[in-house]
């Protein structure tokens, strides 16, 4: 196991609602990246947090936002949910001392109805 | 053109077969390369990094050709447990400071049959 945990494991929401997903990084890791993986697709980079600051963002609208806390855990918030937001949301932690090797949590499977 | 492209698959092979996956990338400034494995409904797990000199880990061999912007993964003596989706990952400079982001291929599905 990677030591990266995510909660909840599954979630069902309706269009227009808001959701918060949580991630605890591996001990000693100061960087968290979030990905969206739709069925049959590779993971798409949403953003990365390094020492509590956003450190890069993919092509996702502003209604996708995040936070990183002093203990390096992180949240992903999505406002005004759309049907296309249904996906597996993956959190990956890494340490700047280890290059780009990322270790993934089990993911949160979100279904928007 | 996609930033990272992989063989479409799926690959269906018998146990013991040798199978090769190919991946091309469009950004010549890419610096790091990885193969990840993803089992059905699970998270991706790092299989191996890919180095310029090529590297081997047991039955798995990864190669990088920077001139052709191409990486490969070879699996020898395939096992039933090798059945999974194999994802090619390339780093690219991000849009903030010196960070790098990982660009993922769509993955190639492998089914090893008894």
PDB file of C-alpha atoms in Angstrom:
ATOM      1  CA  UNK A   1       0.000   0.000   0.000  1.00  0.00           C
ATOM      2  CA  UNK A   2       1.115   3.547  -0.717  1.00  0.00           C
ATOM      3  CA  UNK A   3      -0.038   5.097   2.533  1.00  0.00           C
ATOM      4  CA  UNK A   4      -2.175   7.602   0.619  1.00  0.00           C
ATOM      5  CA  UNK A   5      -5.794   7.606   1.730  1.00  0.00           C
ATOM      6  CA  UNK A   6      -8.857   9.233   0.221  1.00  0.00           C
ATOM      7  CA  UNK A   7     -12.389   9.780   1.442  1.00  0.00           C
ATOM      8  CA  UNK A   8     -15.105   9.069   0.718  1.00  0.00           C
ATOM      9  CA  UNK A   9     -14.632   6.022  -1.506  1.00  0.00           C
ATOM     10  CA  UNK A  10     -17.912   6.551  -3.348  1.00  0.00           C
ATOM     11  CA  UNK A  11     -20.274   9.495  -3.623  1.00  0.00           C
ATOM     12  CA  UNK A  12     -23.505  10.265  -5.434  1.00  0.00           C
ATOM     13  CA  UNK A  13     -24.536  13.881  -6.004  1.00  0.00           C
ATOM     14  CA  UNK A  14     -27.004  15.718  -8.197  1.00  0.00           C
ATOM     15  CA  UNK A  15     -26.328  18.433 -10.759  1.00  0.00           C
ATOM     16  CA  UNK A  16     -25.670  21.838  -9.222  1.00  0.00           C
ATOM     17  CA  UNK A  17     -24.509  20.485  -5.877  1.00  0.00           C
ATOM     18  CA  UNK A  18     -21.075  20.976  -4.378  1.00  0.00           C
ATOM     19  CA  UNK A  19     -18.656  18.260  -3.270  1.00  0.00           C
ATOM     20  CA  UNK A  20     -15.483  18.070  -1.168  1.00  0.00           C
ATOM     21  CA  UNK A  21     -13.061  15.200  -1.555  1.00  0.00           C
ATOM     22  CA  UNK A  22     -10.230  14.572   0.881  1.00  0.00           C
ATOM     23  CA  UNK A  23      -6.750  13.127   0.637  1.00  0.00           C
ATOM     24  CA  UNK A  24      -4.082  12.301   3.199  1.00  0.00           C
ATOM     25  CA  UNK A  25      -0.632  12.130   1.690  1.00  0.00           C
ATOM     26  CA  UNK A  26       2.077   9.624   2.438  1.00  0.00           C
ATOM     27  CA  UNK A  27       4.221  10.445   5.446  1.00  0.00           C
ATOM     28  CA  UNK A  28       7.125  12.678   4.433  1.00  0.00           C
ATOM     29  CA  UNK A  29       5.478  13.855   1.207  1.00  0.00           C
ATOM     30  CA  UNK A  30       4.841  17.578   0.757  1.00  0.00           C
ATOM     31  CA  UNK A  31       3.211  17.583  -2.684  1.00  0.00           C
ATOM     32  CA  UNK A  32      -0.293  16.484  -3.623  1.00  0.00           C
ATOM     33  CA  UNK A  33      -1.665  16.231  -7.150  1.00  0.00           C
ATOM     34  CA  UNK A  34      -5.282  15.682  -8.092  1.00  0.00           C
ATOM     35  CA  UNK A  35      -6.476  13.888 -11.211  1.00  0.00           C
ATOM     36  CA  UNK A  36      -9.819  13.174 -12.824  1.00  0.00           C
ATOM     37  CA  UNK A  37     -10.154   9.845 -14.619  1.00  0.00           C
ATOM     38  CA  UNK A  38     -13.237   9.262 -16.717  1.00  0.00           C
ATOM     39  CA  UNK A  39     -14.158   5.731 -17.729  1.00  0.00           C
ATOM     40  CA  UNK A  40     -11.807   4.416 -20.397  1.00  0.00           C
ATOM     41  CA  UNK A  41      -9.511   7.436 -20.195  1.00  0.00           C
ATOM     42  CA  UNK A  42      -6.153   8.150 -18.660  1.00  0.00           C
ATOM     43  CA  UNK A  43      -5.968  10.433 -15.621  1.00  0.00           C
ATOM     44  CA  UNK A  44      -6.287  14.167 -16.410  1.00  0.00           C
ATOM     45  CA  UNK A  45      -4.268  16.548 -14.261  1.00  0.00           C
ATOM     46  CA  UNK A  46      -6.444  18.980 -12.276  1.00  0.00           C
ATOM     47  CA  UNK A  47      -3.887  20.773 -10.087  1.00  0.00           C
ATOM     48  CA  UNK A  48      -1.000  20.277  -7.725  1.00  0.00           C
ATOM     49  CA  UNK A  49      -0.303  21.669  -4.262  1.00  0.00           C
ATOM     50  CA  UNK A  50       3.156  22.082  -2.829  1.00  0.00           C
ATOM     51  CA  UNK A  51       3.603  23.326   0.728  1.00  0.00           C
ATOM     52  CA  UNK A  52       0.059  24.701   0.861  1.00  0.00           C
ATOM     53  CA  UNK A  53       0.300  26.676  -2.393  1.00  0.00           C
ATOM     54  CA  UNK A  54      -1.156  25.794  -5.793  1.00  0.00           C
ATOM     55  CA  UNK A  55       1.790  24.760  -7.932  1.00  0.00           C
ATOM     56  CA  UNK A  56       0.286  24.204 -11.353  1.00  0.00           C
ATOM     57  CA  UNK A  57      -3.124  23.663 -12.861  1.00  0.00           C
ATOM     58  CA  UNK A  58      -4.554  21.695 -15.771  1.00  0.00           C
ATOM     59  CA  UNK A  59      -7.403  22.702 -18.073  1.00  0.00           C
ATOM     60  CA  UNK A  60     -10.173  22.653 -15.508  1.00  0.00           C
ATOM     61  CA  UNK A  61     -12.597  25.520 -14.812  1.00  0.00           C
ATOM     62  CA  UNK A  62     -12.423  27.620 -11.639  1.00  0.00           C
ATOM     63  CA  UNK A  63     -15.279  25.672 -10.063  1.00  0.00           C
ATOM     64  CA  UNK A  64     -12.577  23.061  -9.343  1.00  0.00           C
ATOM     65  CA  UNK A  65     -10.613  24.387  -6.391  1.00  0.00           C
ATOM     66  CA  UNK A  66      -8.406  22.966  -3.723  1.00  0.00           C
ATOM     67  CA  UNK A  67      -6.556  23.399  -0.487  1.00  0.00           C
ATOM     68  CA  UNK A  68      -3.544  21.920   1.166  1.00  0.00           C
ATOM     69  CA  UNK A  69      -3.172  21.954   4.940  1.00  0.00           C
ATOM     70  CA  UNK A  70      -0.050  22.300   7.115  1.00  0.00           C
ATOM     71  CA  UNK A  71       0.046  18.518   7.536  1.00  0.00           C
ATOM     72  CA  UNK A  72       0.051  18.287   3.694  1.00  0.00           C
ATOM     73  CA  UNK A  73      -3.357  16.664   3.484  1.00  0.00           C
ATOM     74  CA  UNK A  74      -5.524  18.161   0.777  1.00  0.00           C
ATOM     75  CA  UNK A  75      -9.074  18.805  -0.347  1.00  0.00           C
ATOM     76  CA  UNK A  76     -10.588  19.035  -3.792  1.00  0.00           C
ATOM     77  CA  UNK A  77     -13.784  21.084  -4.034  1.00  0.00           C
ATOM     78  CA  UNK A  78     -16.082  21.064  -7.021  1.00  0.00           C
ATOM     79  CA  UNK A  79     -18.950  23.556  -7.226  1.00  0.00           C
ATOM     80  CA  UNK A  80     -22.000  23.504  -9.493  1.00  0.00           C
ATOM     81  CA  UNK A  81     -21.560  19.846 -10.363  1.00  0.00           C
ATOM     82  CA  UNK A  82     -22.248  18.769 -13.938  1.00  0.00           C
ATOM     83  CA  UNK A  83     -23.043  15.316 -15.269  1.00  0.00           C
ATOM     84  CA  UNK A  84     -19.624  15.158 -16.957  1.00  0.00           C
ATOM     85  CA  UNK A  85     -17.943  15.500 -13.576  1.00  0.00           C
ATOM     86  CA  UNK A  86     -18.794  11.849 -12.936  1.00  0.00           C
ATOM     87  CA  UNK A  87     -15.403  10.147 -12.731  1.00  0.00           C
ATOM     88  CA  UNK A  88     -12.791   8.612 -10.496  1.00  0.00           C
ATOM     89  CA  UNK A  89     -10.888  11.344  -8.644  1.00  0.00           C
ATOM     90  CA  UNK A  90      -7.359  10.353  -7.780  1.00  0.00           C
ATOM     91  CA  UNK A  91      -5.004  11.983  -5.357  1.00  0.00           C
ATOM     92  CA  UNK A  92      -1.262  11.361  -5.640  1.00  0.00           C
ATOM     93  CA  UNK A  93       1.425  12.380  -3.201  1.00  0.00           C
ATOM     94  CA  UNK A  94       5.080  12.885  -3.880  1.00  0.00           C
ATOM     95  CA  UNK A  95       8.165  14.379  -2.323  1.00  0.00           C
ATOM     96  CA  UNK A  96      10.316  16.921  -4.098  1.00  0.00           C
ATOM     97  CA  UNK A  97      13.279  14.852  -3.020  1.00  0.00           C
ATOM     98  CA  UNK A  98      12.048  11.900  -5.062  1.00  0.00           C
ATOM     99  CA  UNK A  99      11.493  13.565  -8.408  1.00  0.00           C
ATOM    100  CA  UNK A 100       8.136  13.091 -10.007  1.00  0.00           C
ATOM    101  CA  UNK A 101       7.341   9.612  -8.763  1.00  0.00           C
ATOM    102  CA  UNK A 102       3.791   9.827  -7.507  1.00  0.00           C
ATOM    103  CA  UNK A 103       1.960   7.456  -5.241  1.00  0.00           C
ATOM    104  CA  UNK A 104      -1.773   7.209  -5.640  1.00  0.00           C
ATOM    105  CA  UNK A 105      -4.615   6.792  -3.207  1.00  0.00           C
ATOM    106  CA  UNK A 106      -7.488   4.429  -4.020  1.00  0.00           C
ATOM    107  CA  UNK A 107      -9.593   7.241  -5.460  1.00  0.00           C
ATOM    108  CA  UNK A 108     -13.082   8.580  -4.900  1.00  0.00           C
ATOM    109  CA  UNK A 109     -15.693   7.483  -7.394  1.00  0.00           C
ATOM    110  CA  UNK A 110     -18.157  10.337  -7.960  1.00  0.00           C
ATOM    111  CA  UNK A 111     -21.444   9.917  -9.740  1.00  0.00           C
ATOM    112  CA  UNK A 112     -23.444  13.013 -10.660  1.00  0.00           C
ATOM    113  CA  UNK A 113     -27.107  12.431 -11.494  1.00  0.00           C
TER     114      UNK A 113
ATOM    115  CA  UNK B   1      -1.902  15.324 -31.990  1.00  0.00           C
ATOM    116  CA  UNK B   2      -2.231  14.071 -28.422  1.00  0.00           C
ATOM    117  CA  UNK B   3       0.686  14.846 -26.121  1.00  0.00           C
ATOM    118  CA  UNK B   4       1.105  11.171 -25.259  1.00  0.00           C
ATOM    119  CA  UNK B   5      -0.159   8.402 -27.529  1.00  0.00           C
ATOM    120  CA  UNK B   6      -0.248   4.698 -26.875  1.00  0.00           C
ATOM    121  CA  UNK B   7      -1.135   1.583 -28.832  1.00  0.00           C
ATOM    122  CA  UNK B   8      -4.930   1.375 -28.805  1.00  0.00           C
ATOM    123  CA  UNK B   9      -5.082  -2.272 -27.687  1.00  0.00           C
ATOM    124  CA  UNK B  10      -6.575  -4.364 -26.252  1.00  0.00           C
ATOM    125  CA  UNK B  11      -3.875  -7.007 -26.355  1.00  0.00           C
ATOM    126  CA  UNK B  12      -4.947 -10.606 -25.786  1.00  0.00           C
ATOM    127  CA  UNK B  13      -2.000 -12.971 -25.367  1.00  0.00           C
ATOM    128  CA  UNK B  14      -1.490 -16.502 -24.019  1.00  0.00           C
ATOM    129  CA  UNK B  15       0.479 -17.128 -20.864  1.00  0.00           C
ATOM    130  CA  UNK B  16       4.195 -17.177 -21.535  1.00  0.00           C
ATOM    131  CA  UNK B  17       3.989 -14.809 -24.495  1.00  0.00           C
ATOM    132  CA  UNK B  18       6.153 -11.732 -24.935  1.00  0.00           C
ATOM    133  CA  UNK B  19       4.235  -8.514 -25.426  1.00  0.00           C
ATOM    134  CA  UNK B  20       5.450  -5.012 -26.263  1.00  0.00           C
ATOM    135  CA  UNK B  21       3.735  -1.687 -25.655  1.00  0.00           C
ATOM    136  CA  UNK B  22       4.709   1.479 -27.466  1.00  0.00           C
ATOM    137  CA  UNK B  23       4.211   5.104 -26.545  1.00  0.00           C
ATOM    138  CA  UNK B  24       5.079   8.328 -28.362  1.00  0.00           C
ATOM    139  CA  UNK B  25       5.194  11.825 -26.921  1.00  0.00           C
ATOM    140  CA  UNK B  26       5.045  15.185 -28.658  1.00  0.00           C
ATOM    141  CA  UNK B  27       7.010  17.475 -26.325  1.00  0.00           C
ATOM    142  CA  UNK B  28      10.713  17.164 -27.062  1.00  0.00           C
ATOM    143  CA  UNK B  29      11.459  18.950 -23.762  1.00  0.00           C
ATOM    144  CA  UNK B  30       9.915  16.112 -21.731  1.00  0.00           C
ATOM    145  CA  UNK B  31      12.349  14.929 -19.133  1.00  0.00           C
ATOM    146  CA  UNK B  32      10.973  12.002 -17.182  1.00  0.00           C
ATOM    147  CA  UNK B  33       9.108   8.938 -18.310  1.00  0.00           C
ATOM    148  CA  UNK B  34       7.226   6.252 -16.461  1.00  0.00           C
ATOM    149  CA  UNK B  35       5.087   3.196 -16.953  1.00  0.00           C
ATOM    150  CA  UNK B  36       2.207   2.752 -14.538  1.00  0.00           C
ATOM    151  CA  UNK B  37      -0.077  -0.220 -14.216  1.00  0.00           C
ATOM    152  CA  UNK B  38      -3.763   0.114 -13.399  1.00  0.00           C
ATOM    153  CA  UNK B  39      -5.993  -2.799 -12.451  1.00  0.00           C
ATOM    154  CA  UNK B  40      -9.710  -2.599 -13.091  1.00  0.00           C
ATOM    155  CA  UNK B  41     -11.377  -0.061 -10.775  1.00  0.00           C
ATOM    156  CA  UNK B  42      -8.134   0.511  -8.880  1.00  0.00           C
ATOM    157  CA  UNK B  43      -5.632   3.365  -8.717  1.00  0.00           C
ATOM    158  CA  UNK B  44      -2.544   3.485 -10.970  1.00  0.00           C
ATOM    159  CA  UNK B  45       0.630   2.029  -9.486  1.00  0.00           C
ATOM    160  CA  UNK B  46       4.144   2.809 -10.592  1.00  0.00           C
ATOM    161  CA  UNK B  47       5.594  -0.081 -12.567  1.00  0.00           C
ATOM    162  CA  UNK B  48       8.915   1.436 -13.525  1.00  0.00           C
ATOM    163  CA  UNK B  49      10.675   4.626 -14.475  1.00  0.00           C
ATOM    164  CA  UNK B  50      12.266   4.757 -17.919  1.00  0.00           C
ATOM    165  CA  UNK B  51      15.872   5.839 -18.258  1.00  0.00           C
ATOM    166  CA  UNK B  52      17.815   6.852 -21.342  1.00  0.00           C
ATOM    167  CA  UNK B  53      20.042   3.797 -21.037  1.00  0.00           C
ATOM    168  CA  UNK B  54      17.037   1.490 -20.805  1.00  0.00           C
ATOM    169  CA  UNK B  55      16.255  -0.486 -17.701  1.00  0.00           C
ATOM    170  CA  UNK B  56      15.097  -3.914 -16.737  1.00  0.00           C
ATOM    171  CA  UNK B  57      13.221  -5.232 -13.733  1.00  0.00           C
ATOM    172  CA  UNK B  58      12.734  -8.973 -13.880  1.00  0.00           C
ATOM    173  CA  UNK B  59      10.464  -9.776 -16.808  1.00  0.00           C
ATOM    174  CA  UNK B  60       9.912  -6.094 -17.612  1.00  0.00           C
ATOM    175  CA  UNK B  61      12.181  -4.005 -19.833  1.00  0.00           C
ATOM    176  CA  UNK B  62      11.679  -0.316 -20.607  1.00  0.00           C
ATOM    177  CA  UNK B  63      13.412   1.604 -23.383  1.00  0.00           C
ATOM    178  CA  UNK B  64      13.571   5.292 -24.257  1.00  0.00           C
ATOM    179  CA  UNK B  65      14.435   6.753 -27.655  1.00  0.00           C
ATOM    180  CA  UNK B  66      14.661  10.529 -27.293  1.00  0.00           C
ATOM    181  CA  UNK B  67      15.421  11.126 -30.967  1.00  0.00           C
ATOM    182  CA  UNK B  68      12.173   9.433 -31.995  1.00  0.00           C
ATOM    183  CA  UNK B  69      10.300  10.569 -28.864  1.00  0.00           C
ATOM    184  CA  UNK B  70       9.280   7.018 -28.184  1.00  0.00           C
ATOM    185  CA  UNK B  71       9.237   4.744 -25.161  1.00  0.00           C
ATOM    186  CA  UNK B  72       8.448   1.073 -24.926  1.00  0.00           C
ATOM    187  CA  UNK B  73       7.647  -1.596 -22.373  1.00  0.00           C
ATOM    188  CA  UNK B  74       8.415  -5.247 -23.002  1.00  0.00           C
ATOM    189  CA  UNK B  75       6.914  -7.988 -20.855  1.00  0.00           C
ATOM    190  CA  UNK B  76       8.486 -11.431 -21.203  1.00  0.00           C
ATOM    191  CA  UNK B  77       6.949 -14.728 -20.102  1.00  0.00           C
ATOM    192  CA  UNK B  78       3.629 -13.033 -19.365  1.00  0.00           C
ATOM    193  CA  UNK B  79       1.571 -14.226 -16.405  1.00  0.00           C
ATOM    194  CA  UNK B  80      -2.165 -14.158 -15.777  1.00  0.00           C
ATOM    195  CA  UNK B  81      -1.489 -11.553 -13.097  1.00  0.00           C
ATOM    196  CA  UNK B  82      -0.038  -9.180 -15.718  1.00  0.00           C
ATOM    197  CA  UNK B  83      -3.569  -8.541 -17.002  1.00  0.00           C
ATOM    198  CA  UNK B  84      -4.166  -4.820 -16.468  1.00  0.00           C
ATOM    199  CA  UNK B  85      -4.059  -1.483 -18.260  1.00  0.00           C
ATOM    200  CA  UNK B  86      -0.577  -0.086 -18.832  1.00  0.00           C
ATOM    201  CA  UNK B  87      -0.270   3.691 -18.814  1.00  0.00           C
ATOM    202  CA  UNK B  88       2.580   5.664 -20.319  1.00  0.00           C
ATOM    203  CA  UNK B  89       3.400   8.871 -18.426  1.00  0.00           C
ATOM    204  CA  UNK B  90       5.603  11.770 -19.476  1.00  0.00           C
ATOM    205  CA  UNK B  91       6.499  14.898 -17.542  1.00  0.00           C
ATOM    206  CA  UNK B  92       6.078  18.349 -18.993  1.00  0.00           C
ATOM    207  CA  UNK B  93       6.753  21.781 -17.617  1.00  0.00           C
ATOM    208  CA  UNK B  94       3.703  23.072 -15.823  1.00  0.00           C
ATOM    209  CA  UNK B  95       2.244  26.535 -16.037  1.00  0.00           C
ATOM    210  CA  UNK B  96       3.497  27.794 -12.688  1.00  0.00           C
ATOM    211  CA  UNK B  97       7.123  28.377 -11.838  1.00  0.00           C
ATOM    212  CA  UNK B  98       9.327  25.333 -12.122  1.00  0.00           C
ATOM    213  CA  UNK B  99       6.746  22.707 -11.407  1.00  0.00           C
ATOM    214  CA  UNK B 100       6.267  19.752 -13.696  1.00  0.00           C
ATOM    215  CA  UNK B 101       3.058  17.979 -14.500  1.00  0.00           C
ATOM    216  CA  UNK B 102       2.509  14.431 -15.573  1.00  0.00           C
ATOM    217  CA  UNK B 103       0.834  13.812 -18.923  1.00  0.00           C
ATOM    218  CA  UNK B 104      -0.848  10.446 -19.180  1.00  0.00           C
ATOM    219  CA  UNK B 105      -1.625   8.289 -22.170  1.00  0.00           C
ATOM    220  CA  UNK B 106      -5.017   6.627 -22.426  1.00  0.00           C
ATOM    221  CA  UNK B 107      -3.521   3.265 -21.537  1.00  0.00           C
ATOM    222  CA  UNK B 108      -3.321  -0.071 -23.288  1.00  0.00           C
ATOM    223  CA  UNK B 109      -5.329  -2.975 -21.958  1.00  0.00           C
ATOM    224  CA  UNK B 110      -3.614  -6.355 -21.663  1.00  0.00           C
ATOM    225  CA  UNK B 111      -5.412  -9.636 -21.095  1.00  0.00           C
ATOM    226  CA  UNK B 112      -3.228 -12.698 -20.518  1.00  0.00           C
ATOM    227  CA  UNK B 113      -5.180 -15.874 -21.138  1.00  0.00           C
ATOM    228  CA  UNK B 114      -4.514 -19.356 -19.742  1.00  0.00           C
TER     229      UNK B 114
END
